[in-house]
Each structure stands twice: as C-alpha cells, then as structure tokens.
Coordinates of C-alpha atoms in Angstrom, one line a residue:
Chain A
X1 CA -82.7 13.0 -70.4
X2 CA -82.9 16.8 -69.8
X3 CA -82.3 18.0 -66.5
X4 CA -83.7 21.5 -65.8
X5 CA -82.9 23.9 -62.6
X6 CA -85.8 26.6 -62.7
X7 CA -85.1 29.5 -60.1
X8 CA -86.3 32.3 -59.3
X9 CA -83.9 34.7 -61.8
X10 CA -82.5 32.2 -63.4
X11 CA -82.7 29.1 -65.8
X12 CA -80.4 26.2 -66.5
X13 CA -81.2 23.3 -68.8
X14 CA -78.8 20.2 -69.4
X15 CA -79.4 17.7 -72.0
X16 CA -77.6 14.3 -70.4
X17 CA -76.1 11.1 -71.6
X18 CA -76.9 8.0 -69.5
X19 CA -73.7 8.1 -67.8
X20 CA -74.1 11.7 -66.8
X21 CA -72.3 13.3 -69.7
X22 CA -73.1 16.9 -70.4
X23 CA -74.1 16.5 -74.2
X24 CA -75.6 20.2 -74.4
X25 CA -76.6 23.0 -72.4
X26 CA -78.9 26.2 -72.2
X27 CA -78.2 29.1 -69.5
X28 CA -80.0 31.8 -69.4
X29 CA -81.4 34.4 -67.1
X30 CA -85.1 33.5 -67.5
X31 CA -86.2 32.7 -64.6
X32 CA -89.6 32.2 -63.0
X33 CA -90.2 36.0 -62.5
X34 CA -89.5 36.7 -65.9
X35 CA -92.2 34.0 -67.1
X36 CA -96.0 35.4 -67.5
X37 CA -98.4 33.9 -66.2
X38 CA -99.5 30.8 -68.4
X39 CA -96.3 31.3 -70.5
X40 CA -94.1 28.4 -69.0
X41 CA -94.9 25.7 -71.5
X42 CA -93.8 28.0 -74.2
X43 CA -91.0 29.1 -72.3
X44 CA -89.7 25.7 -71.6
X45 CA -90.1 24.9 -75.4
X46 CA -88.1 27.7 -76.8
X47 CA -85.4 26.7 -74.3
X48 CA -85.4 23.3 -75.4
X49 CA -87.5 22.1 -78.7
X50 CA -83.9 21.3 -80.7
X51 CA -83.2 18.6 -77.9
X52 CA -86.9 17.2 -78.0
X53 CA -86.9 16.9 -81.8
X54 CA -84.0 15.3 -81.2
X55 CA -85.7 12.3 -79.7
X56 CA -85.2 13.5 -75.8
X57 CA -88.7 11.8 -73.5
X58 CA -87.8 12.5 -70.2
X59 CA -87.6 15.8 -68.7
X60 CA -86.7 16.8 -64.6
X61 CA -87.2 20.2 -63.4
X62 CA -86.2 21.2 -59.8
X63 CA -86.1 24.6 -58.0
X64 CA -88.3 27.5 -57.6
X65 CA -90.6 26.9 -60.9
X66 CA -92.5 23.9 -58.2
X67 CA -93.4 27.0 -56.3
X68 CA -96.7 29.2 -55.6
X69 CA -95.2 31.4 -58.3
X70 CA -93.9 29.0 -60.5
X71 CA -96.1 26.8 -62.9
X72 CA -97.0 24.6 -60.5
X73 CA -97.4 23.8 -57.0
X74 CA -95.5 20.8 -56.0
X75 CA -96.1 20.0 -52.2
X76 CA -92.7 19.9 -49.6
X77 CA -91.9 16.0 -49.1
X78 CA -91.2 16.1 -45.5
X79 CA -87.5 14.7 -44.5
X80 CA -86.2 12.5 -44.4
X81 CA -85.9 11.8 -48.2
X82 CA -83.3 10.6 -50.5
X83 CA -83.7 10.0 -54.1
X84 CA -85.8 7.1 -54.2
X85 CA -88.4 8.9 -51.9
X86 CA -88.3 12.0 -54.0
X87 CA -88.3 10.3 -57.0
X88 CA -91.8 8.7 -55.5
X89 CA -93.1 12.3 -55.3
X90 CA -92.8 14.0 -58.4
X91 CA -95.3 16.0 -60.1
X92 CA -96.1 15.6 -63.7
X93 CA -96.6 19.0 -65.4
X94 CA -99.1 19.4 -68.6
X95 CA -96.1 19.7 -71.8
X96 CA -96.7 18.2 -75.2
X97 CA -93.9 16.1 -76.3
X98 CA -91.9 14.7 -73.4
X99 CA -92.7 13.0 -69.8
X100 CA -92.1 16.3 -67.9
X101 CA -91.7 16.0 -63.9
X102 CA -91.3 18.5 -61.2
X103 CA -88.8 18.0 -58.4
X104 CA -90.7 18.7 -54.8
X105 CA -89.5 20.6 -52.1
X106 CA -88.7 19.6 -48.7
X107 CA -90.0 20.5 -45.3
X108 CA -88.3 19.7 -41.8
X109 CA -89.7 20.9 -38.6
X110 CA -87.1 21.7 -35.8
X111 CA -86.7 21.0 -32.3
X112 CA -89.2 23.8 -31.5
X113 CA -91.6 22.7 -33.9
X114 CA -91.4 25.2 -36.4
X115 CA -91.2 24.2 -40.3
X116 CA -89.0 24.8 -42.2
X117 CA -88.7 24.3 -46.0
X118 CA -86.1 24.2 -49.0
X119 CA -87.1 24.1 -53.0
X120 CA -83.8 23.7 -55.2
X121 CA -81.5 22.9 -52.7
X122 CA -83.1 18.9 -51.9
X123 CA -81.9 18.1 -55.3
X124 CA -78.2 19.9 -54.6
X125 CA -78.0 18.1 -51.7
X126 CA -79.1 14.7 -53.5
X127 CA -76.2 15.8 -55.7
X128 CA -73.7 16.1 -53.1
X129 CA -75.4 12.5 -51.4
X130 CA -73.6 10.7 -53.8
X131 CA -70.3 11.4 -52.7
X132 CA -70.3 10.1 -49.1
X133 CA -73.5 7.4 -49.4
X134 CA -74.6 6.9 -46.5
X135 CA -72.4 8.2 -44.0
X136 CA -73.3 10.8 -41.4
X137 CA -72.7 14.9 -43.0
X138 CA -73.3 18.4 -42.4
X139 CA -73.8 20.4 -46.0
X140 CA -74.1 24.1 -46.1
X141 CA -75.2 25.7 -49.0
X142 CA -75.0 29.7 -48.6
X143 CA -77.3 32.2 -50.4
X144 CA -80.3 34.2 -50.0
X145 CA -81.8 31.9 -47.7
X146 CA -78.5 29.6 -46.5
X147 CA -79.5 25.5 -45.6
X148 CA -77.6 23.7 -43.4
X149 CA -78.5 20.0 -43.8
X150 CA -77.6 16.6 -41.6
X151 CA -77.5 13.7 -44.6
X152 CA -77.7 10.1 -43.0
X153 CA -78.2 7.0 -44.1
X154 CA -78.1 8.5 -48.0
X155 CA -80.6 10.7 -47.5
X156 CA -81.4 14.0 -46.3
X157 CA -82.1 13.9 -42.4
X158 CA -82.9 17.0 -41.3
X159 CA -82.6 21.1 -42.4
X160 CA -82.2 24.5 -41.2
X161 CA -82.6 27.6 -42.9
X162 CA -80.4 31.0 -41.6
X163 CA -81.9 34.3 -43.6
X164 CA -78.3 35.8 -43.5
X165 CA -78.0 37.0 -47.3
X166 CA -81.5 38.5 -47.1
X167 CA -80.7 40.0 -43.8
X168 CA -77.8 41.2 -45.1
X169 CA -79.2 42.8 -48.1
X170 CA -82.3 44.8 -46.4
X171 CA -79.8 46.3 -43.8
X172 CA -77.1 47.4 -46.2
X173 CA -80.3 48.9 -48.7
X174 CA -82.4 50.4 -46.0
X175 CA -81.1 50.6 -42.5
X176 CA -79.0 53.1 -40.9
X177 CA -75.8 50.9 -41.2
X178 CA -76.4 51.4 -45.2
X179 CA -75.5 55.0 -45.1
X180 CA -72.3 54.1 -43.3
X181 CA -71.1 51.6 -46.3
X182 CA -69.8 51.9 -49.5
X183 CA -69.6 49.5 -52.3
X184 CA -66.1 48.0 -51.8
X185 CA -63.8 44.7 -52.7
X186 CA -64.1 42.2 -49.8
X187 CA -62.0 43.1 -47.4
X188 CA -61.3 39.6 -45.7
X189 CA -59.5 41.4 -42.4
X190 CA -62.5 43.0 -41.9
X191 CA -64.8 40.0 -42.4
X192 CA -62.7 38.0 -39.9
X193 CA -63.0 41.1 -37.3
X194 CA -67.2 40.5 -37.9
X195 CA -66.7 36.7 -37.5
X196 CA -64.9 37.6 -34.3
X197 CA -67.4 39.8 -33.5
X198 CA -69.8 37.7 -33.5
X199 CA -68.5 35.1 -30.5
X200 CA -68.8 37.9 -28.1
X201 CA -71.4 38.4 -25.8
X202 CA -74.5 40.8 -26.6
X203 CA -76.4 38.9 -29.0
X204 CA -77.0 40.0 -33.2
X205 CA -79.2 43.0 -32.6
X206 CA -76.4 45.1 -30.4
X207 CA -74.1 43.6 -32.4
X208 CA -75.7 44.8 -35.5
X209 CA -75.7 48.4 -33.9
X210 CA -71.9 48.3 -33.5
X211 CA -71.1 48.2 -36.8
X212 CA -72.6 51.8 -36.3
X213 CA -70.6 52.5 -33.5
X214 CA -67.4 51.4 -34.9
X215 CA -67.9 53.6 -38.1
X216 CA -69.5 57.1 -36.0
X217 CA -66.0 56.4 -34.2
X218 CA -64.0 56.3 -37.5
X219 CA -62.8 52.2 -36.1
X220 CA -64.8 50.7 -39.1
X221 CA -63.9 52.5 -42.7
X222 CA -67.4 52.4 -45.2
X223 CA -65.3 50.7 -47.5
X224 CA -65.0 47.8 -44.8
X225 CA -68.3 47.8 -43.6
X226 CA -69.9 45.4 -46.1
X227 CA -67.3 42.8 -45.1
X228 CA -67.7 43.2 -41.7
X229 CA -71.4 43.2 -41.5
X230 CA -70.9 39.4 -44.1
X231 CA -68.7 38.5 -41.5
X232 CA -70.8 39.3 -38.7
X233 CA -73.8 38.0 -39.8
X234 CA -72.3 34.9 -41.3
X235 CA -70.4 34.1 -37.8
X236 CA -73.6 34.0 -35.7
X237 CA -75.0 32.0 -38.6
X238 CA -72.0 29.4 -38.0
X239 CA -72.8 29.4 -34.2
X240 CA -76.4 29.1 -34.0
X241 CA -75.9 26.0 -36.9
X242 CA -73.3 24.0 -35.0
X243 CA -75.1 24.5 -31.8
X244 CA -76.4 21.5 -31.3
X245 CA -72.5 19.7 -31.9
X246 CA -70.0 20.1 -34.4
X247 CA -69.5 17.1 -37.1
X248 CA -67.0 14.7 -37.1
X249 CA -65.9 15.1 -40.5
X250 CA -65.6 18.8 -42.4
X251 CA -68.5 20.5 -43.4
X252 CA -69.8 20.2 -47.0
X253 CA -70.2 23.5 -48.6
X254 CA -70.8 24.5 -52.0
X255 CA -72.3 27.6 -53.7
X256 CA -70.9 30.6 -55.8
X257 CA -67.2 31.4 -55.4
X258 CA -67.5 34.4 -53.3
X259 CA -69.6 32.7 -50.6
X260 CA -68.2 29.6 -50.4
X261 CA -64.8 32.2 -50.3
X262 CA -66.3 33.3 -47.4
X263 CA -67.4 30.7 -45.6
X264 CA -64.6 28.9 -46.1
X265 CA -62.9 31.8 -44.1
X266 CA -65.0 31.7 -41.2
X267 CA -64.7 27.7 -40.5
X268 CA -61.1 28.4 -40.6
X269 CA -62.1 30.9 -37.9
X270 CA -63.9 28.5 -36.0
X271 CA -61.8 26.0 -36.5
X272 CA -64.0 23.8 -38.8
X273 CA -62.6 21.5 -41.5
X274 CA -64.3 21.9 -44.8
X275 CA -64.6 20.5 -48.0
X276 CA -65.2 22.6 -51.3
X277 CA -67.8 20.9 -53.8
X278 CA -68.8 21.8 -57.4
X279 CA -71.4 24.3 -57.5
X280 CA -72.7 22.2 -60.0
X281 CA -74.6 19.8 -57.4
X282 CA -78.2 20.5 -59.0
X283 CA -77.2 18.3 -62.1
X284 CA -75.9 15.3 -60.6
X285 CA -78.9 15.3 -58.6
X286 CA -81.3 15.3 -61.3
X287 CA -79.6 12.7 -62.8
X288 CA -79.3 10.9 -59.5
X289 CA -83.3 11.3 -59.4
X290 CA -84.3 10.2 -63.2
X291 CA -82.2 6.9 -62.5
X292 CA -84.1 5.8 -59.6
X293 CA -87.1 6.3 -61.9
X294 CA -85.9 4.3 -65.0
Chain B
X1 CA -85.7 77.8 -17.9
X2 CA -87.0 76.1 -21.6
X3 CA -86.2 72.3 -21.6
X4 CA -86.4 71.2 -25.5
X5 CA -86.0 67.6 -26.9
X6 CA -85.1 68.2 -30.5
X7 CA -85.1 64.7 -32.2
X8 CA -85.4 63.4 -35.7
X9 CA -88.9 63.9 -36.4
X10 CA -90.8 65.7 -33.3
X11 CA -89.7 69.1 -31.7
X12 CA -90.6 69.1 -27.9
X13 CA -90.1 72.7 -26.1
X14 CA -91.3 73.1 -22.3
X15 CA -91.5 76.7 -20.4
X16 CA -90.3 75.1 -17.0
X17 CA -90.6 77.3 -13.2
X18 CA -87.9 76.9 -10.8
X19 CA -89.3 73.6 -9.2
X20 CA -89.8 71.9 -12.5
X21 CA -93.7 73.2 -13.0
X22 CA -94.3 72.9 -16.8
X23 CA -95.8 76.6 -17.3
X24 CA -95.9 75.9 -21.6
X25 CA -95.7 74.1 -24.2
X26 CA -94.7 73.9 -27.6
X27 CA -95.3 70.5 -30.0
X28 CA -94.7 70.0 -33.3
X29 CA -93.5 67.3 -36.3
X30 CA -90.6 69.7 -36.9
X31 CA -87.6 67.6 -36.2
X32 CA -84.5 68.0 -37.7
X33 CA -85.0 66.3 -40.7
X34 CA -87.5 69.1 -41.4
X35 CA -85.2 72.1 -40.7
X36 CA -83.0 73.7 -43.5
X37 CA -79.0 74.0 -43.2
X38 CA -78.7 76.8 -41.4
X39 CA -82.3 77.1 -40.6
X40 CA -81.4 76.0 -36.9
X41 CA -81.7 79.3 -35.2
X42 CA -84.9 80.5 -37.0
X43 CA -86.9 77.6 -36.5
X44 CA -86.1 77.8 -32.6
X45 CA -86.7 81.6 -32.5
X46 CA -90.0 80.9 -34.1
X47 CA -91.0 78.1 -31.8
X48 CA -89.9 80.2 -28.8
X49 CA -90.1 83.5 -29.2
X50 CA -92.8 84.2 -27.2
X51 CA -91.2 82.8 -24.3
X52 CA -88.0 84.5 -24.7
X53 CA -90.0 87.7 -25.2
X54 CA -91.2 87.2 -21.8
X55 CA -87.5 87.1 -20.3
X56 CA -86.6 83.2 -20.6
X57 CA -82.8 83.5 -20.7
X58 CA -81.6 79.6 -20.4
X59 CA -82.3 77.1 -23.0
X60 CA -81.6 73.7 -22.8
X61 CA -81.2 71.2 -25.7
X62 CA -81.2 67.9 -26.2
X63 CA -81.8 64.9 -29.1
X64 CA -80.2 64.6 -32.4
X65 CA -80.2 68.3 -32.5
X66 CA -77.0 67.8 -31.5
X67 CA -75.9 65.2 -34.1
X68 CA -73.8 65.5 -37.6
X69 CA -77.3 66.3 -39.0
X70 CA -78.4 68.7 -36.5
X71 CA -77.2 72.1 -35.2
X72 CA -73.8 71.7 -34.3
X73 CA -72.4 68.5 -33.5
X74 CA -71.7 67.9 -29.9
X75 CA -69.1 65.2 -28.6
X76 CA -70.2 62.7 -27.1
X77 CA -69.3 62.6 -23.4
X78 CA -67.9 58.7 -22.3
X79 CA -69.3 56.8 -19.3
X80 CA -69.9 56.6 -16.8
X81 CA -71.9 59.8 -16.7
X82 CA -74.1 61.9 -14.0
X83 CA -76.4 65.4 -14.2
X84 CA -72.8 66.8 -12.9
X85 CA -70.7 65.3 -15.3
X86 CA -73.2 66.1 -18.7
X87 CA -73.5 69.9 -17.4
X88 CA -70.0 70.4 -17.7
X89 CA -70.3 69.0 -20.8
X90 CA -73.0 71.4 -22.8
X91 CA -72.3 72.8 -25.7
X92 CA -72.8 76.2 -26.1
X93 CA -75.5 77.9 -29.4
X94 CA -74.4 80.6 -31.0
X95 CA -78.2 82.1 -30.6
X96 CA -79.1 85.7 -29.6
X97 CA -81.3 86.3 -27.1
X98 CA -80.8 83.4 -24.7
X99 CA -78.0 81.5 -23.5
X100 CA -78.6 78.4 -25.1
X101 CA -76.6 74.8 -24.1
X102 CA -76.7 71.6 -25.8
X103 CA -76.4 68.2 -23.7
X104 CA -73.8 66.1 -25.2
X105 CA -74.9 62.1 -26.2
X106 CA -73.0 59.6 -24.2
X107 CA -70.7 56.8 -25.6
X108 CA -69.5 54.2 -23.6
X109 CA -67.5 50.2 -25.0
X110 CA -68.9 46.9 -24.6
X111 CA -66.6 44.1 -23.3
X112 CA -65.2 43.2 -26.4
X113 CA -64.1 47.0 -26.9
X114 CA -67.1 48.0 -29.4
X115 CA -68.0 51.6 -29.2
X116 CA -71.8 52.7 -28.9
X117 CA -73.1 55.8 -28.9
X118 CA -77.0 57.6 -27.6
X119 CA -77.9 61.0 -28.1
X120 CA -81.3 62.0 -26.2
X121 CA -81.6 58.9 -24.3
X122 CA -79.2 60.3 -21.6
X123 CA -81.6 62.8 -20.7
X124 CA -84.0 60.6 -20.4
X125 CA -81.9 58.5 -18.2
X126 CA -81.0 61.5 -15.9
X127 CA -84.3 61.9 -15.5
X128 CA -85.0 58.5 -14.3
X129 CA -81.9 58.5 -11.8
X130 CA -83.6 61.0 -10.1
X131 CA -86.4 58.3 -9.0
X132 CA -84.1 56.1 -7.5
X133 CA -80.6 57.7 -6.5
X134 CA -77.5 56.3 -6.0
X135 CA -79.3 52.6 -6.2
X136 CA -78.1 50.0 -8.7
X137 CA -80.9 49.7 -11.3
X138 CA -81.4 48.1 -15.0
X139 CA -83.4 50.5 -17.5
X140 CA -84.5 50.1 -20.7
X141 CA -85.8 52.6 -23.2
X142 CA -87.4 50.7 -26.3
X143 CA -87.2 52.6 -29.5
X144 CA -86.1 52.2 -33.2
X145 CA -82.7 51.4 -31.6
X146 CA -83.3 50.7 -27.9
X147 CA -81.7 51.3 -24.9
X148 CA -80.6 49.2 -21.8
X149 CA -78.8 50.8 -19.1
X150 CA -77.1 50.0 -15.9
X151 CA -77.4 52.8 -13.4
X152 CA -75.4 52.6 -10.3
X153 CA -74.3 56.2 -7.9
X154 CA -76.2 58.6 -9.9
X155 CA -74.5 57.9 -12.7
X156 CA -75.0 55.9 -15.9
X157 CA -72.3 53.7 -15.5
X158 CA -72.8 51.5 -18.9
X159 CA -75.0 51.2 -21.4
X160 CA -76.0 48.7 -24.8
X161 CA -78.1 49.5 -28.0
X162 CA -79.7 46.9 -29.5
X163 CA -81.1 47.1 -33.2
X164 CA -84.6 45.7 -32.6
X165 CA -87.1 48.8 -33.9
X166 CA -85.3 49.5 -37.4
X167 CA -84.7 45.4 -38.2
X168 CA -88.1 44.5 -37.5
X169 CA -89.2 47.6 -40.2
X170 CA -86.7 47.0 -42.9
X171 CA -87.5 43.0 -42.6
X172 CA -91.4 44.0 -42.4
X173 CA -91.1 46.8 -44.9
X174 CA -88.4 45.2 -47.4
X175 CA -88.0 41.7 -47.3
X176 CA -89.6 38.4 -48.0
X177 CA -91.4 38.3 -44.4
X178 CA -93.1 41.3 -45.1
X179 CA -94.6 39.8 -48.2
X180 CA -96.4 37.7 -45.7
X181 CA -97.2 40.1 -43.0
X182 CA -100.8 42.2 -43.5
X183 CA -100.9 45.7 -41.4
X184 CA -103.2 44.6 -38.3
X185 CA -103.6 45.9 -34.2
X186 CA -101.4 43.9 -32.0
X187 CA -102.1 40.1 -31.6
X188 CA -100.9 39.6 -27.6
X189 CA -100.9 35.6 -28.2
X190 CA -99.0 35.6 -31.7
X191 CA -96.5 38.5 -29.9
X192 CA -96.0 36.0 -27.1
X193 CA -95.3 33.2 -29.6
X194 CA -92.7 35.2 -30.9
X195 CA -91.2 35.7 -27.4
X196 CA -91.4 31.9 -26.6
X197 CA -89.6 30.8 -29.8
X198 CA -86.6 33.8 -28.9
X199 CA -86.5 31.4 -26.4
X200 CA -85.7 28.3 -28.2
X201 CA -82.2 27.2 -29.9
X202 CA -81.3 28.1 -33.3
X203 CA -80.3 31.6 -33.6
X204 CA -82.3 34.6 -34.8
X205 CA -81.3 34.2 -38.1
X206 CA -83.1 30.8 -38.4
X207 CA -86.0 31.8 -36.4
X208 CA -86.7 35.0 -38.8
X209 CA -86.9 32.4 -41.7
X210 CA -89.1 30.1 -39.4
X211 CA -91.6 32.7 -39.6
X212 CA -92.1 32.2 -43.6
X213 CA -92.0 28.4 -42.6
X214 CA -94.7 28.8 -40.2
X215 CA -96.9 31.3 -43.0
X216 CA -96.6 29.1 -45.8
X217 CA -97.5 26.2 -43.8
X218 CA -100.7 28.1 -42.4
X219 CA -99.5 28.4 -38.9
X220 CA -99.6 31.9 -38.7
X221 CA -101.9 34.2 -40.2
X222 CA -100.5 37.6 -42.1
X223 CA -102.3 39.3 -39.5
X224 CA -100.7 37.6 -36.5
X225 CA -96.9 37.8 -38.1
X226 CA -95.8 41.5 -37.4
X227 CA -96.5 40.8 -34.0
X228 CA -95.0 37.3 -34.1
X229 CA -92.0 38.9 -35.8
X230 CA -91.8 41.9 -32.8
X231 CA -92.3 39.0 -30.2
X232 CA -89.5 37.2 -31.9
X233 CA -87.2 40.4 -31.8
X234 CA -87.8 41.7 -28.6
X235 CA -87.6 37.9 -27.0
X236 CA -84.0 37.8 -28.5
X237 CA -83.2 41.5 -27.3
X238 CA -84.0 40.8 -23.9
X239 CA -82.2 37.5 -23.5
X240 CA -78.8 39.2 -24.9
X241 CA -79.2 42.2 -22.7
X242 CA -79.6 40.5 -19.4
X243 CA -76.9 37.5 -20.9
X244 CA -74.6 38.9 -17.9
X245 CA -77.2 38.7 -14.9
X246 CA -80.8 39.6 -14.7
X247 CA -81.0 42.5 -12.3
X248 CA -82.1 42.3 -8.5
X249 CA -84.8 44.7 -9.0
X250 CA -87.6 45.9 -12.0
X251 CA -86.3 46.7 -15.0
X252 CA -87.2 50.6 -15.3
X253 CA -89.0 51.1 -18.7
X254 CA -90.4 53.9 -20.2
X255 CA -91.3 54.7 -23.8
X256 CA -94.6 54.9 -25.9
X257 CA -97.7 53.2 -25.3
X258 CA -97.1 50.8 -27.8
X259 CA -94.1 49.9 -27.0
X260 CA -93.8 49.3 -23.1
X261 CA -96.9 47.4 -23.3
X262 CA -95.3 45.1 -25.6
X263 CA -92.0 44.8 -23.6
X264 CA -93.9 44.7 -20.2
X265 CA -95.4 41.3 -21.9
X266 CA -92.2 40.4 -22.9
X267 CA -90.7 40.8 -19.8
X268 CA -93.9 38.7 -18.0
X269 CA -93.0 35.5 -20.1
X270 CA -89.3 36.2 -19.2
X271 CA -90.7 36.0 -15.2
X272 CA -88.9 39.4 -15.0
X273 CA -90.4 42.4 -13.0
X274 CA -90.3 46.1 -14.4
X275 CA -91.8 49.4 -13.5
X276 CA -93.2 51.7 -16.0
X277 CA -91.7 55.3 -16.0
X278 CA -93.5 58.4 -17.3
X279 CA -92.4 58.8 -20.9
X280 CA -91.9 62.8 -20.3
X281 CA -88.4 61.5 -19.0
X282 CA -86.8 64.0 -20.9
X283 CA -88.4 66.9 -19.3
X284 CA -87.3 66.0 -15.6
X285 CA -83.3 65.3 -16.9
X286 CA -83.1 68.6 -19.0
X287 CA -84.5 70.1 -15.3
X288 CA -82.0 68.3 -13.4
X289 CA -79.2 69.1 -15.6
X290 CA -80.2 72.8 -15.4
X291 CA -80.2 72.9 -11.9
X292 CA -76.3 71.5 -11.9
X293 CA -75.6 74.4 -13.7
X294 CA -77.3 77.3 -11.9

C-alpha cells in the first residue's frame, strides 16, 4: 500500500510492505497550497506513478488535502473513533489507477458545547493507539494548532485544541511585544521563567503585557524574549489542558524536536511524567487504517 | 494654563481658566508618530502659538509624548502615586516661550514581581480620583492595552494592563480567525456569547480556536465573530482582573463609545455594577496636577 500525509506545506508519501516496512519514500514540500486548483490528481501521480506501475492498488491519504482547500471535502467523524470507525468513513477520491481513499477528520464538542475539530492529527493519534490498546491516555501533539487528546478503550475519546503556536507567531510578527524580540537560540532559562510565569495570578492577557514590562525594564533581554513568550504561552496551555485532572500515567507527546524539547521542559515544570514518541505517528496509522480495511 | 494629551496618534491641546473652564481648543491626528526627530518643539509652537501669544505661560504634557519615541523620555514615577506625588515628578521641555512640564507614566509590580508600565492613563486616573477622594475604588480604562486600577487615599495605589485591544487586532487582522471574521457593526448577542464562553473551563487559548470550531461548523456567522471574539477577550480580561476580589463598589469606566458600551455589557453578564466616567478624563488630571504645582 501507499500511505500519503497531505498538509498544508507539505507532502509525505510512503510506499509499505504488509508488515509495515518502509519499502520507498517521497518527501517533499508540496503541499496543498502549492497545488492549483484541479491539479491534485496530477500532483499525486508525479509523486507516485513509479510505485503504481509497480503494481501498488491501494492508496490512504490523511491530513489537510480532506479539507475545504484540499481536493476534497471529507466530513469530521465525530469522536469517539478508532480505526475501525474511521476506516468506515473514508472518502474515495476520483484517481485512475489505484483505490484512492481519504482519511476524515474529527470533531469533538467540549463541555461548553463548542466544536472542536482535528484533520491529520486523528490518524497520528491512531498511530500512537497502538502502543497502549486500550488503556486510558493523554497525547499532546504541539504545533500550530496543539491537540490534546483522551484515547480510551483503543480509540480516540475526546480532543481539545490550544492555538498556542499561532498565537505565538501573530504576537511576535505584529504586536508590540515583536519590536522587543530578537531572533535568538532557545534560551531554556528563560522559557522556564515564562512557564513560571504563567502559574501566577492575572490571567494570559496581563501576562502577555509583562513580557513588555519586563523588557521596557531591561529584566527580559530581546534575545530572551522569544523563549519566554513559548514558555508563557505553552504553560497556560499545560494548565488550562490538565484542568479537568492530571493522568495517571505520563503524557504522550510527539511532534518536531524543538517542541516536543519544549514541552518536555515544561511537564518537568509541572511535574508531569512524559513519554517521547516517534514523530513518525502519521504512518503507523495509515497502516493501522488500511488493515482494518483489507 | 494649556492641558495637552500628546498620544500616539491624536494631539489634544486645551486653553484651561483658573477653575478648569476649557476657554480653547486645539484637535488634530498629529500624534507622535507623525512628528519628525526633533520636530517636537515646532509642531507644539504651531499648535499653540496663538495661545502663548496671548500670555499662556504653563504647559502641561502628558501621553506617549513622553515615551522613548516621543519628546524626551520621562521616568516613570512607581506606585503608589497621587496629583502631589506626579507634580513633583514633571519633567521639564526645553521650549521657549512657556514653561513647559511633562507628567511622568507610572510603573508599579504585580505579585509575582512583574513590572508594568502606563503613560497617559495616569492622568486620566488623577482625574477620576478627584470624583471620589480618598474612597477605595476599582477603575478601568479599556484601550488597545487596558487599564484596571485600584485607587485608595487619593492615590493610585496599584495597577494591571491587560493585552486585550492589540490581541484581538493582530488575531482579527493576521491570523486564521480573521480569515473567518467579515467587518460588521457590533452583534450585542454574539459579543455576549463570547463573554459567556470566557466563562467556561478550558483556557483562552482553546476558546480562541473554538471560535474556528464554531465558524466551520456554521455556528457563528463571519459577521457575528469579531464580536464573539471581543466578547471572548474581554470575558477573560475581566475574570483575571477581579481574580483577587470583585470590588464593593462600581467599577469606574471611562473610554470611547465603543468600547465602554461593550465592557458595560460585559460587566452586566458578570452581575458587576460600574459607572461611566466622562472620557475627557485627561483634561480634569492635567488641571489637578497644575494646581499642585501653583
């Protein structure tokens, strides 16, 4: 099989032996935004016509391609869902020459009612299912937009979303505390003193100003600034996702090495046990997903 | 006496009689941003030359006039501060033709040590204490980076800026929210949504990406989310600034139209009582600061 994980900027193809072996592979930084409109077919068979004259059928796509923007629409499952129930909702996409079947999202709503929803990260997390079954977990994936997900009973329970990384990046572009920061190394001191920070009282938003305040006051260097405002940011993260009670076991986390870095720094902050997974998550759940199907 | 708030964007000069009678005035979009190095005492003498002409020998500044970016850069003066302490505080111009004083901005640390800073807003503030004395009171001045003060024997004893204003534009104006988010008048019952969900667990960071939750899934119109997203803000702004006890009496506000209305809403869902303060606050504190001195 070929398993494919479609984002927004970039693209990752793997060509798969039954067991899970990686026979081949195609990375590249095509992703959806670089595609025209009408152009993903032929996009999809440049990346991968050698492995489909090869004899490969069966092709599983996940991530942001399923979107509004991608080639097609494929609705959020709601939650809970494990493999079985996602490999029930796939979408079959219009390609010549293989069986060609789009990963959905998922959707949650939270206490409050509010939906929330993931497209990439379900099949990550399917990924990372394997490895406990069906015990109870708490994953975090960071990034742009980081999900914190309960998995129970082998599948995924319930999600939330934090915008950290976005929030992150718009204030460091284009707000006030931009002008005080400079491009720097992390400076993990720093990032503990905004993880720190952040269990004191006075909520994000004064918070946020005091990175200001610290820097007007020469206490906060510009060079330090970008750490503290991750570490900030990240620790009120941390609280508001283990309000409701922190897990039993340590707290499955996996994304690129400088988050996870980071993260891992702040549950050592708060305490928190963690375990380190292969970023490479996506792939064992697409594989995961095309054997429930076969 | 001439009482001028100099700020970022707006110049505000008033030809003041003894008892505080506004005999001119002088408006314009010249703030600071607009005034050439160096160009400080020219674009005064041109805004009040007439005045000066006429025998006006005190002139009283305040705003970010006196910031790194503005004239000279006046220290800012710790709390907690009064009319007596900032008049011992001015800074004097080198201008000819008047003597001409510049009100330092105020600094004061939050419990856990972090400095923050306002420059203008203590004016303001002065200007308030003069409506209620030596009384305990809670104020708050909405803005790009609002303000909420405690007052207590004249003085402003303490104070806390929270980012609200300039993280609801850069999220509107520069991330994916914004993408979602058409230009519309005020929705009261989508800005009260907002304040209702501040309410609810999760953190801010997870209820800004509930907003694209709620948009994708057609639960709120592009219309209705700036002022779910301002609803959102301010309910998390208020909650964090009253955290340590909700005061015994209205919460003093004063600001623009736009804004008080909105927090006066705000504070209704909260069940909290304010009183709305002319917005000319400036005015009456560069009076009462002048009258210290004479």
């Amino acid at each position: 099989m070929i398993g494919i994980d479609w984002g927004t900027t970039a693209f990752r193809a793997y060509r798969l032996a039954p067991g899970g072996t990686i026979l081949d592979r195609r990375e590249s930084e095509g992703g959806i935004l670089s595609v025209p409109a009408g152009g993903f077919p032929a996009a999809l068979s440049a990346a991968i016509g050698p492995w489909l004259a090869e004899g490969e059928r069966l092709v599983l796509l996940c991530g942001m391609v399923g979107s509004r923007q991608g080639w097609v629409e494929a609705p959020y499952l709601p939650c809970p869902a494990g493999p079985a129930e996602i490999a029930g909702a796939l979408t079959p996409l219009p390609f010549d020459g293989a069986r060609c079947l789009l990963v959905p999202g998922l959707t949650t709503r939270d206490a409050g009612g509010v939906p929330d929803v993931m497209r990439g990260e379900e099949t990550k997390l399917i990924g990372l299912l394997a490895e406990f079954g069906t015990a109870e977990a708490v994953a975090c994936l960071p990034g742009t937009h980081a999900k914190w997900a309960r998995l129970s009973g082998g599948r995924i329970a319930h999600f939330a979303t934090q915008m950290t990384g976005e929030v992150r990046a718009v204030l460091l572009e284009h707000s006030i505390l931009g002008r005080l920061a400079k491009d720097a190394p992390t400076d993990e001191a720093a990032f503990l003193r905004g993880v720190a920070r952040a269990r004191e009282p006075g909520g994000l938003l004064h918070h946020l100003f005091g990175t200001r305040g610290l820097g007007l006051m020469g206490e906060l260097t510009a060079e330090a600034t970008g750490s503290y405002l991750s570490g900030l940011l990240i620790g009120h993260e941390v609280t508001a996702a283990l309000a409701e009670g922190v897990p039993d076991g340590p707290i499955h986390l996996a994304g690129s090495a400088t988050l996870t870095r980071a993260y891992a720094l702040a549950f050592g902050a708060f305490g928190l046990e963690h375990r380190l997974h292969d970023p490479d998550l996506a792939l064992r759940g697409l594989m995961l997903i095309a054997e429930t199907l076969q």
